JSON list of C-alpha atoms in Angstrom, two decimals:
[
{"chain": "A", "resi": 1003, "resn": "MET", "atom": "CA", "xyz": [0.00, 0.00, 0.00]},
{"chain": "A", "resi": 1004, "resn": "THR", "atom": "CA", "xyz": [1.49, 3.37, -1.01]},
{"chain": "A", "resi": 1005, "resn": "THR", "atom": "CA", "xyz": [1.88, 6.00, 1.68]},
{"chain": "A", "resi": 1006, "resn": "ALA", "atom": "CA", "xyz": [1.81, 9.65, 0.73]},
{"chain": "A", "resi": 1007, "resn": "PRO", "atom": "CA", "xyz": [4.73, 11.85, 1.82]},
{"chain": "A", "resi": 1008, "resn": "CYS", "atom": "CA", "xyz": [4.09, 14.01, 4.83]},
{"chain": "A", "resi": 1009, "resn": "ALA", "atom": "CA", "xyz": [5.50, 17.38, 5.76]},
{"chain": "A", "resi": 1010, "resn": "CYS", "atom": "CA", "xyz": [7.25, 17.72, 9.12]},
{"chain": "A", "resi": 1011, "resn": "LEU", "atom": "CA", "xyz": [6.48, 21.26, 10.22]},
{"chain": "A", "resi": 1012, "resn": "SER", "atom": "CA", "xyz": [7.49, 22.60, 13.62]},
{"chain": "A", "resi": 1013, "resn": "VAL", "atom": "CA", "xyz": [6.18, 25.68, 15.39]},
{"chain": "A", "resi": 1014, "resn": "LYS", "atom": "CA", "xyz": [7.86, 27.23, 18.45]},
{"chain": "A", "resi": 1015, "resn": "PHE", "atom": "CA", "xyz": [5.63, 28.74, 21.11]},
{"chain": "A", "resi": 1016, "resn": "ASP", "atom": "CA", "xyz": [8.35, 30.17, 23.41]},
{"chain": "A", "resi": 1017, "resn": "HIS", "atom": "CA", "xyz": [7.34, 33.58, 24.73]},
{"chain": "A", "resi": 1018, "resn": "ALA", "atom": "CA", "xyz": [4.25, 33.57, 22.50]},
{"chain": "A", "resi": 1019, "resn": "PRO", "atom": "CA", "xyz": [0.89, 35.07, 23.53]},
{"chain": "A", "resi": 1020, "resn": "HIS", "atom": "CA", "xyz": [-1.81, 32.68, 24.85]},
{"chain": "A", "resi": 1021, "resn": "ASP", "atom": "CA", "xyz": [-3.59, 32.50, 21.50]},
{"chain": "A", "resi": 1022, "resn": "ALA", "atom": "CA", "xyz": [-0.43, 31.51, 19.63]},
{"chain": "A", "resi": 1023, "resn": "PRO", "atom": "CA", "xyz": [-1.11, 27.74, 19.63]},
{"chain": "A", "resi": 1024, "resn": "ALA", "atom": "CA", "xyz": [-4.50, 28.22, 17.95]},
{"chain": "A", "resi": 1025, "resn": "ALA", "atom": "CA", "xyz": [-3.04, 30.67, 15.45]},
{"chain": "A", "resi": 1026, "resn": "ALA", "atom": "CA", "xyz": [-0.13, 28.35, 14.76]},
{"chain": "A", "resi": 1027, "resn": "HIS", "atom": "CA", "xyz": [-2.53, 25.43, 14.30]},
{"chain": "A", "resi": 1028, "resn": "ASP", "atom": "CA", "xyz": [-4.46, 27.42, 11.70]},
{"chain": "A", "resi": 1029, "resn": "MET", "atom": "CA", "xyz": [-1.19, 28.29, 9.95]},
{"chain": "A", "resi": 1030, "resn": "LEU", "atom": "CA", "xyz": [-0.13, 24.64, 10.00]},
{"chain": "A", "resi": 1031, "resn": "CYS", "atom": "CA", "xyz": [-3.46, 23.54, 8.50]},
{"chain": "A", "resi": 1032, "resn": "GLU", "atom": "CA", "xyz": [-3.12, 26.15, 5.76]},
{"chain": "A", "resi": 1033, "resn": "GLU", "atom": "CA", "xyz": [0.43, 25.02, 4.95]},
{"chain": "A", "resi": 1034, "resn": "ILE", "atom": "CA", "xyz": [-0.64, 21.37, 4.77]},
{"chain": "A", "resi": 1035, "resn": "ALA", "atom": "CA", "xyz": [-3.59, 22.33, 2.56]},
{"chain": "A", "resi": 1036, "resn": "GLU", "atom": "CA", "xyz": [-1.23, 24.17, 0.21]},
{"chain": "A", "resi": 1037, "resn": "LEU", "atom": "CA", "xyz": [1.11, 21.17, 0.19]},
{"chain": "A", "resi": 1038, "resn": "ALA", "atom": "CA", "xyz": [-1.80, 18.88, -0.71]},
{"chain": "A", "resi": 1039, "resn": "LYS", "atom": "CA", "xyz": [-2.61, 21.10, -3.70]},
{"chain": "A", "resi": 1040, "resn": "THR", "atom": "CA", "xyz": [0.85, 20.50, -5.14]},
{"chain": "A", "resi": 1041, "resn": "PHE", "atom": "CA", "xyz": [0.90, 16.75, -4.49]},
{"chain": "A", "resi": 1042, "resn": "ASP", "atom": "CA", "xyz": [-0.12, 14.52, -7.37]},
{"chain": "A", "resi": 1043, "resn": "PHE", "atom": "CA", "xyz": [-2.77, 12.30, -5.84]},
{"chain": "A", "resi": 1044, "resn": "PHE", "atom": "CA", "xyz": [-3.49, 10.40, -9.06]},
{"chain": "A", "resi": 1045, "resn": "PRO", "atom": "CA", "xyz": [-0.92, 7.58, -8.68]},
{"chain": "A", "resi": 1046, "resn": "LEU", "atom": "CA", "xyz": [-1.97, 7.14, -5.05]},
{"chain": "A", "resi": 1047, "resn": "ALA", "atom": "CA", "xyz": [-5.65, 7.13, -6.00]},
{"chain": "A", "resi": 1048, "resn": "ALA", "atom": "CA", "xyz": [-4.99, 4.67, -8.83]},
{"chain": "A", "resi": 1049, "resn": "HIS", "atom": "CA", "xyz": [-3.12, 2.39, -6.43]},
{"chain": "A", "resi": 1050, "resn": "GLU", "atom": "CA", "xyz": [-5.99, 2.21, -3.95]},
{"chain": "A", "resi": 1051, "resn": "ALA", "atom": "CA", "xyz": [-8.52, 2.04, -6.79]},
{"chain": "A", "resi": 1052, "resn": "GLY", "atom": "CA", "xyz": [-6.65, -1.01, -8.07]},
{"chain": "A", "resi": 1053, "resn": "HIS", "atom": "CA", "xyz": [-7.21, -2.71, -4.73]},
{"chain": "A", "resi": 1054, "resn": "ALA", "atom": "CA", "xyz": [-10.90, -1.76, -4.72]},
{"chain": "A", "resi": 1055, "resn": "VAL", "atom": "CA", "xyz": [-11.60, -2.91, -8.29]},
{"chain": "A", "resi": 1056, "resn": "ALA", "atom": "CA", "xyz": [-9.74, -6.18, -7.72]},
{"chain": "A", "resi": 1057, "resn": "ALA", "atom": "CA", "xyz": [-11.84, -6.73, -4.60]},
{"chain": "A", "resi": 1058, "resn": "ALA", "atom": "CA", "xyz": [-14.99, -6.30, -6.69]},
{"chain": "A", "resi": 1059, "resn": "ILE", "atom": "CA", "xyz": [-13.69, -8.80, -9.25]},
{"chain": "A", "resi": 1060, "resn": "ILE", "atom": "CA", "xyz": [-13.02, -11.54, -6.70]},
{"chain": "A", "resi": 1061, "resn": "GLY", "atom": "CA", "xyz": [-16.31, -11.00, -4.90]},
{"chain": "A", "resi": 1062, "resn": "ARG", "atom": "CA", "xyz": [-14.64, -9.48, -1.87]},
{"chain": "A", "resi": 1063, "resn": "PRO", "atom": "CA", "xyz": [-16.08, -5.95, -2.05]},
{"chain": "A", "resi": 1064, "resn": "ALA", "atom": "CA", "xyz": [-14.10, -3.33, -0.20]},
{"chain": "A", "resi": 1065, "resn": "LYS", "atom": "CA", "xyz": [-15.89, -1.89, 2.81]},
{"chain": "A", "resi": 1066, "resn": "TYR", "atom": "CA", "xyz": [-14.24, 1.41, 1.98]},
{"chain": "A", "resi": 1067, "resn": "VAL", "atom": "CA", "xyz": [-11.16, 2.86, 0.31]},
{"chain": "A", "resi": 1068, "resn": "THR", "atom": "CA", "xyz": [-9.42, 6.10, 1.21]},
{"chain": "A", "resi": 1069, "resn": "ILE", "atom": "CA", "xyz": [-6.48, 8.22, 0.12]},
{"chain": "A", "resi": 1070, "resn": "SER", "atom": "CA", "xyz": [-6.40, 10.25, 3.31]},
{"chain": "A", "resi": 1071, "resn": "LEU", "atom": "CA", "xyz": [-2.91, 11.54, 4.06]},
{"chain": "A", "resi": 1072, "resn": "SER", "atom": "CA", "xyz": [-3.26, 10.05, 7.53]},
{"chain": "A", "resi": 1073, "resn": "GLY", "atom": "CA", "xyz": [-3.14, 6.56, 6.01]},
{"chain": "A", "resi": 1074, "resn": "PRO", "atom": "CA", "xyz": [-4.26, 5.58, 2.49]},
{"chain": "A", "resi": 1075, "resn": "HIS", "atom": "CA", "xyz": [-5.69, 2.06, 2.53]},
{"chain": "A", "resi": 1076, "resn": "THR", "atom": "CA", "xyz": [-8.43, -0.30, 1.40]},
{"chain": "A", "resi": 1077, "resn": "MET", "atom": "CA", "xyz": [-10.54, -2.21, 3.93]},
{"chain": "A", "resi": 1078, "resn": "TYR", "atom": "CA", "xyz": [-11.61, -5.57, 2.55]},
{"chain": "A", "resi": 1079, "resn": "SER", "atom": "CA", "xyz": [-14.45, -7.86, 3.48]},
{"chain": "A", "resi": 1080, "resn": "ASP", "atom": "CA", "xyz": [-13.83, -11.59, 3.93]},
{"chain": "A", "resi": 1081, "resn": "VAL", "atom": "CA", "xyz": [-12.49, -13.74, 1.08]},
{"chain": "A", "resi": 1082, "resn": "PRO", "atom": "CA", "xyz": [-15.11, -16.25, -0.14]},
{"chain": "A", "resi": 1083, "resn": "GLY", "atom": "CA", "xyz": [-14.67, -19.71, -1.58]},
{"chain": "A", "resi": 1084, "resn": "ASP", "atom": "CA", "xyz": [-11.60, -21.87, -2.12]},
{"chain": "A", "resi": 1085, "resn": "THR", "atom": "CA", "xyz": [-9.37, -19.29, -3.79]},
{"chain": "A", "resi": 1086, "resn": "ARG", "atom": "CA", "xyz": [-8.59, -17.21, -0.72]},
{"chain": "A", "resi": 1087, "resn": "VAL", "atom": "CA", "xyz": [-4.78, -17.27, -1.04]},
{"chain": "A", "resi": 1088, "resn": "LEU", "atom": "CA", "xyz": [-4.65, -16.39, -4.73]},
{"chain": "A", "resi": 1089, "resn": "ALA", "atom": "CA", "xyz": [-7.53, -13.95, -4.31]},
{"chain": "A", "resi": 1090, "resn": "SER", "atom": "CA", "xyz": [-5.66, -12.13, -1.55]},
{"chain": "A", "resi": 1091, "resn": "ILE", "atom": "CA", "xyz": [-2.49, -11.93, -3.63]},
{"chain": "A", "resi": 1092, "resn": "PHE", "atom": "CA", "xyz": [-4.46, -10.73, -6.67]},
{"chain": "A", "resi": 1093, "resn": "CYS", "atom": "CA", "xyz": [-5.96, -7.93, -4.57]},
{"chain": "A", "resi": 1094, "resn": "THR", "atom": "CA", "xyz": [-2.59, -6.85, -3.19]},
{"chain": "A", "resi": 1095, "resn": "VAL", "atom": "CA", "xyz": [-0.69, -6.84, -6.49]},
{"chain": "A", "resi": 1096, "resn": "ALA", "atom": "CA", "xyz": [-3.59, -4.91, -8.04]},
{"chain": "A", "resi": 1097, "resn": "GLY", "atom": "CA", "xyz": [-2.47, -1.80, -6.16]},
{"chain": "A", "resi": 1098, "resn": "LYS", "atom": "CA", "xyz": [0.87, -1.43, -7.94]},
{"chain": "A", "resi": 1099, "resn": "VAL", "atom": "CA", "xyz": [-0.67, -2.75, -11.16]},
{"chain": "A", "resi": 1100, "resn": "GLY", "atom": "CA", "xyz": [-3.49, -0.20, -10.98]},
{"chain": "A", "resi": 1101, "resn": "ASP", "atom": "CA", "xyz": [-0.96, 2.59, -10.49]},
{"chain": "A", "resi": 1102, "resn": "ALA", "atom": "CA", "xyz": [1.18, 1.36, -13.40]},
{"chain": "A", "resi": 1103, "resn": "VAL", "atom": "CA", "xyz": [-1.76, 0.89, -15.78]},
{"chain": "A", "resi": 1104, "resn": "ALA", "atom": "CA", "xyz": [-3.36, 4.24, -14.95]},
{"chain": "A", "resi": 1105, "resn": "THR", "atom": "CA", "xyz": [-0.11, 6.19, -15.30]},
{"chain": "A", "resi": 1106, "resn": "SER", "atom": "CA", "xyz": [1.35, 4.11, -18.17]},
{"chain": "A", "resi": 1107, "resn": "SER", "atom": "CA", "xyz": [4.59, 3.92, -16.21]},
{"chain": "A", "resi": 1108, "resn": "GLY", "atom": "CA", "xyz": [5.72, 0.61, -17.69]},
{"chain": "A", "resi": 1109, "resn": "TRP", "atom": "CA", "xyz": [6.55, -0.64, -14.19]},
{"chain": "A", "resi": 1110, "resn": "PHE", "atom": "CA", "xyz": [6.91, -4.38, -13.57]},
{"chain": "A", "resi": 1111, "resn": "PRO", "atom": "CA", "xyz": [8.49, -5.95, -10.47]},
{"chain": "A", "resi": 1112, "resn": "SER", "atom": "CA", "xyz": [12.03, -7.21, -10.99]},
{"chain": "A", "resi": 1113, "resn": "TRP", "atom": "CA", "xyz": [13.07, -10.70, -10.03]},
{"chain": "A", "resi": 1114, "resn": "PRO", "atom": "CA", "xyz": [15.64, -9.48, -7.43]},
{"chain": "A", "resi": 1115, "resn": "LEU", "atom": "CA", "xyz": [13.04, -7.23, -5.80]},
{"chain": "A", "resi": 1116, "resn": "LEU", "atom": "CA", "xyz": [10.50, -10.00, -5.24]},
{"chain": "A", "resi": 1117, "resn": "ALA", "atom": "CA", "xyz": [13.22, -12.49, -4.31]},
{"chain": "A", "resi": 1118, "resn": "SER", "atom": "CA", "xyz": [14.43, -10.15, -1.57]},
{"chain": "A", "resi": 1119, "resn": "TYR", "atom": "CA", "xyz": [10.93, -10.06, -0.04]},
{"chain": "A", "resi": 1120, "resn": "ILE", "atom": "CA", "xyz": [10.63, -13.85, -0.19]},
{"chain": "A", "resi": 1121, "resn": "GLU", "atom": "CA", "xyz": [14.06, -14.25, 1.40]},
{"chain": "A", "resi": 1122, "resn": "ARG", "atom": "CA", "xyz": [13.19, -11.93, 4.28]},
{"chain": "A", "resi": 1123, "resn": "ALA", "atom": "CA", "xyz": [9.81, -13.58, 4.79]},
{"chain": "A", "resi": 1124, "resn": "ARG", "atom": "CA", "xyz": [11.43, -17.01, 4.80]},
{"chain": "A", "resi": 1125, "resn": "ALA", "atom": "CA", "xyz": [13.90, -15.84, 7.44]},
{"chain": "A", "resi": 1126, "resn": "GLY", "atom": "CA", "xyz": [11.22, -14.05, 9.43]},
{"chain": "A", "resi": 1127, "resn": "GLU", "atom": "CA", "xyz": [13.25, -10.85, 9.30]},
{"chain": "A", "resi": 1128, "resn": "GLY", "atom": "CA", "xyz": [12.28, -7.37, 8.25]},
{"chain": "A", "resi": 1129, "resn": "VAL", "atom": "CA", "xyz": [8.77, -8.29, 7.13]},
{"chain": "A", "resi": 1130, "resn": "GLY", "atom": "CA", "xyz": [6.52, -5.26, 7.51]},
{"chain": "A", "resi": 1131, "resn": "HIS", "atom": "CA", "xyz": [2.99, -4.37, 6.47]},
{"chain": "A", "resi": 1132, "resn": "CYS", "atom": "CA", "xyz": [3.46, -3.13, 2.90]},
{"chain": "A", "resi": 1133, "resn": "ASP", "atom": "CA", "xyz": [1.72, -4.94, 0.05]},
{"chain": "A", "resi": 1134, "resn": "CYS", "atom": "CA", "xyz": [4.81, -6.91, -0.96]},
{"chain": "A", "resi": 1135, "resn": "CYS", "atom": "CA", "xyz": [5.59, -7.80, 2.66]},
{"chain": "A", "resi": 1136, "resn": "GLN", "atom": "CA", "xyz": [2.09, -9.22, 3.12]},
{"chain": "A", "resi": 1137, "resn": "ASP", "atom": "CA", "xyz": [2.20, -11.19, -0.12]},
{"chain": "A", "resi": 1138, "resn": "ALA", "atom": "CA", "xyz": [5.66, -12.60, 0.58]},
{"chain": "A", "resi": 1139, "resn": "ARG", "atom": "CA", "xyz": [4.60, -13.77, 4.03]},
{"chain": "A", "resi": 1140, "resn": "LEU", "atom": "CA", "xyz": [1.39, -15.32, 2.64]},
{"chain": "A", "resi": 1141, "resn": "LEU", "atom": "CA", "xyz": [3.25, -17.11, -0.15]},
{"chain": "A", "resi": 1142, "resn": "VAL", "atom": "CA", "xyz": [5.89, -18.55, 2.18]},
{"chain": "A", "resi": 1143, "resn": "GLU", "atom": "CA", "xyz": [3.30, -19.70, 4.71]},
{"chain": "A", "resi": 1144, "resn": "SER", "atom": "CA", "xyz": [0.83, -21.12, 2.16]},
{"chain": "A", "resi": 1145, "resn": "PHE", "atom": "CA", "xyz": [3.19, -22.87, -0.24]},
{"chain": "A", "resi": 1146, "resn": "GLN", "atom": "CA", "xyz": [5.83, -24.37, 2.03]},
{"chain": "A", "resi": 1147, "resn": "HIS", "atom": "CA", "xyz": [6.59, -27.09, -0.53]},
{"chain": "A", "resi": 1148, "resn": "MET", "atom": "CA", "xyz": [7.86, -24.50, -3.03]},
{"chain": "A", "resi": 1149, "resn": "ASP", "atom": "CA", "xyz": [11.41, -23.19, -3.08]},
{"chain": "A", "resi": 1150, "resn": "ASP", "atom": "CA", "xyz": [12.16, -19.48, -3.36]},
{"chain": "A", "resi": 1151, "resn": "GLN", "atom": "CA", "xyz": [12.57, -19.58, -7.14]},
{"chain": "A", "resi": 1152, "resn": "ALA", "atom": "CA", "xyz": [9.16, -21.19, -7.63]},
{"chain": "A", "resi": 1153, "resn": "LEU", "atom": "CA", "xyz": [7.53, -18.67, -5.29]},
{"chain": "A", "resi": 1154, "resn": "VAL", "atom": "CA", "xyz": [9.02, -15.72, -7.18]},
{"chain": "A", "resi": 1155, "resn": "GLU", "atom": "CA", "xyz": [7.99, -17.20, -10.53]},
{"chain": "A", "resi": 1156, "resn": "ASN", "atom": "CA", "xyz": [4.41, -17.69, -9.36]},
{"chain": "A", "resi": 1157, "resn": "TRP", "atom": "CA", "xyz": [4.31, -14.23, -7.79]},
{"chain": "A", "resi": 1158, "resn": "ARG", "atom": "CA", "xyz": [5.50, -12.61, -11.02]},
{"chain": "A", "resi": 1159, "resn": "GLU", "atom": "CA", "xyz": [2.91, -14.65, -12.89]},
{"chain": "A", "resi": 1160, "resn": "MET", "atom": "CA", "xyz": [0.20, -13.16, -10.69]},
{"chain": "A", "resi": 1161, "resn": "PHE", "atom": "CA", "xyz": [1.49, -9.68, -11.57]},
{"chain": "A", "resi": 1162, "resn": "ARG", "atom": "CA", "xyz": [1.31, -10.61, -15.27]},
{"chain": "A", "resi": 1163, "resn": "LEU", "atom": "CA", "xyz": [-2.23, -11.88, -14.81]},
{"chain": "A", "resi": 1164, "resn": "ALA", "atom": "CA", "xyz": [-3.26, -8.69, -13.02]},
{"chain": "A", "resi": 1165, "resn": "PHE", "atom": "CA", "xyz": [-1.79, -6.56, -15.81]},
{"chain": "A", "resi": 1166, "resn": "ASP", "atom": "CA", "xyz": [-3.74, -8.57, -18.40]},
{"chain": "A", "resi": 1167, "resn": "VAL", "atom": "CA", "xyz": [-6.93, -8.07, -16.41]},
{"chain": "A", "resi": 1168, "resn": "PHE", "atom": "CA", "xyz": [-6.45, -4.34, -15.80]},
{"chain": "A", "resi": 1169, "resn": "TYR", "atom": "CA", "xyz": [-5.59, -3.56, -19.42]},
{"chain": "A", "resi": 1170, "resn": "ASP", "atom": "CA", "xyz": [-9.10, -4.74, -20.35]},
{"chain": "A", "resi": 1171, "resn": "ASP", "atom": "CA", "xyz": [-11.13, -1.68, -21.38]},
{"chain": "A", "resi": 1172, "resn": "ASP", "atom": "CA", "xyz": [-13.89, -2.19, -18.81]},
{"chain": "A", "resi": 1173, "resn": "VAL", "atom": "CA", "xyz": [-11.55, -2.95, -15.93]},
{"chain": "A", "resi": 1174, "resn": "ARG", "atom": "CA", "xyz": [-9.36, 0.02, -16.80]},
{"chain": "A", "resi": 1175, "resn": "GLY", "atom": "CA", "xyz": [-12.48, 2.18, -17.04]},
{"chain": "A", "resi": 1176, "resn": "ALA", "atom": "CA", "xyz": [-13.57, 1.12, -13.57]},
{"chain": "A", "resi": 1177, "resn": "LEU", "atom": "CA", "xyz": [-10.05, 1.73, -12.27]},
{"chain": "A", "resi": 1178, "resn": "LEU", "atom": "CA", "xyz": [-9.90, 5.27, -13.64]},
{"chain": "A", "resi": 1179, "resn": "SER", "atom": "CA", "xyz": [-13.44, 6.08, -12.48]},
{"chain": "A", "resi": 1180, "resn": "VAL", "atom": "CA", "xyz": [-12.80, 4.90, -8.92]},
{"chain": "A", "resi": 1181, "resn": "ALA", "atom": "CA", "xyz": [-9.49, 6.79, -8.86]},
{"chain": "A", "resi": 1182, "resn": "SER", "atom": "CA", "xyz": [-11.18, 9.97, -10.09]},
{"chain": "A", "resi": 1183, "resn": "ALA", "atom": "CA", "xyz": [-13.94, 9.66, -7.49]},
{"chain": "A", "resi": 1184, "resn": "LEU", "atom": "CA", "xyz": [-11.32, 9.11, -4.79]},
{"chain": "A", "resi": 1185, "resn": "ILE", "atom": "CA", "xyz": [-9.52, 12.29, -5.73]},
{"chain": "A", "resi": 1186, "resn": "ASP", "atom": "CA", "xyz": [-12.82, 14.18, -5.45]},
{"chain": "A", "resi": 1187, "resn": "LYS", "atom": "CA", "xyz": [-14.06, 12.61, -2.21]},
{"chain": "A", "resi": 1188, "resn": "THR", "atom": "CA", "xyz": [-10.93, 11.19, -0.49]},
{"chain": "A", "resi": 1189, "resn": "ILE", "atom": "CA", "xyz": [-12.98, 8.22, 0.75]},
{"chain": "A", "resi": 1190, "resn": "LEU", "atom": "CA", "xyz": [-15.45, 5.91, -0.98]},
{"chain": "A", "resi": 1191, "resn": "HIS", "atom": "CA", "xyz": [-17.71, 3.47, 0.83]},
{"chain": "A", "resi": 1192, "resn": "GLN", "atom": "CA", "xyz": [-18.83, 0.06, -0.36]},
{"chain": "A", "resi": 1193, "resn": "ASP", "atom": "CA", "xyz": [-22.05, 1.22, -2.01]},
{"chain": "A", "resi": 1194, "resn": "GLU", "atom": "CA", "xyz": [-20.26, 4.03, -3.84]},
{"chain": "A", "resi": 1195, "resn": "ILE", "atom": "CA", "xyz": [-17.58, 1.67, -5.15]},
{"chain": "A", "resi": 1196, "resn": "ALA", "atom": "CA", "xyz": [-20.29, -0.78, -6.26]},
{"chain": "A", "resi": 1197, "resn": "GLN", "atom": "CA", "xyz": [-22.20, 1.96, -8.10]},
{"chain": "A", "resi": 1198, "resn": "ILE", "atom": "CA", "xyz": [-19.09, 2.81, -10.09]},
{"chain": "A", "resi": 1199, "resn": "CYS", "atom": "CA", "xyz": [-18.05, -0.78, -10.81]},
{"chain": "A", "resi": 1200, "resn": "ASP", "atom": "CA", "xyz": [-21.59, -1.75, -11.84]},
{"chain": "A", "resi": 1201, "resn": "ARG", "atom": "CA", "xyz": [-21.25, 0.55, -14.84]},
{"chain": "A", "resi": 1202, "resn": "TYR", "atom": "CA", "xyz": [-18.60, -1.74, -16.26]},
{"chain": "A", "resi": 1203, "resn": "SER", "atom": "CA", "xyz": [-18.50, -5.37, -17.34]},
{"chain": "A", "resi": 1204, "resn": "LEU", "atom": "CA", "xyz": [-15.93, -6.77, -14.94]},
{"chain": "A", "resi": 1205, "resn": "PRO", "atom": "CA", "xyz": [-14.74, -10.39, -15.14]},
{"chain": "A", "resi": 1206, "resn": "THR", "atom": "CA", "xyz": [-15.30, -12.75, -12.24]},
{"chain": "A", "resi": 1207, "resn": "PHE", "atom": "CA", "xyz": [-12.42, -14.34, -10.41]},
{"chain": "A", "resi": 1208, "resn": "LYS", "atom": "CA", "xyz": [-13.58, -17.78, -11.58]},
{"chain": "A", "resi": 1209, "resn": "GLU", "atom": "CA", "xyz": [-13.05, -16.57, -15.14]},
{"chain": "A", "resi": 1210, "resn": "ILE", "atom": "CA", "xyz": [-9.52, -15.50, -14.29]},
{"chain": "A", "resi": 1211, "resn": "ILE", "atom": "CA", "xyz": [-8.37, -18.40, -12.12]},
{"chain": "A", "resi": 1212, "resn": "PRO", "atom": "CA", "xyz": [-10.03, -21.84, -11.80]},
{"chain": "A", "resi": 1213, "resn": "CYS", "atom": "CA", "xyz": [-12.24, -21.95, -8.71]},
{"chain": "A", "resi": 1214, "resn": "ASN", "atom": "CA", "xyz": [-10.45, -25.02, -7.39]},
{"chain": "A", "resi": 1215, "resn": "ALA", "atom": "CA", "xyz": [-7.09, -23.24, -7.26]},
{"chain": "A", "resi": 1216, "resn": "SER", "atom": "CA", "xyz": [-5.61, -22.89, -3.80]}
]
């Protein structure tokens, strides 16, 4: 999950009049508001929109999605059926994929990058809460019979699959529409996401991956 940069602004109140904290707070809010105007929210919105659209595809509708500077994230509902591991990974990779598709950045994860996450997850060291950290941990725990090379290959294959899905005209349309609405509203709730996605013909997860996959 992408985190927006934050500004570290300090205000000194030494020898200030009693109303200085309130005045300084107003000034701080104004400075942050001006900073937000110059920040390009589109890649961030596209990232979270990717998560939300992927959730709709797998039948795991997001409860809400937000690009608030205090913590951009997507809150999922439970994963249904027998595809929970692959469904979870599809949803997570859809963030970076959504960003890349919407911005035409040409980004694709390198082998060494993904291998480094798998290695750390395998060792139980340095695994945080970012999208790749979560996926690496899930892959290592769920497919213990696979070696690191096989895990990376399968992970990259899921990225390829997600790119194929999101380059579809309807899926890309839903992605861009959710991202645009996020920029306008900062937060979208489940019914609002559904209203947008319902305008497009999205594939089902069973059409993407066999329902008996694990």
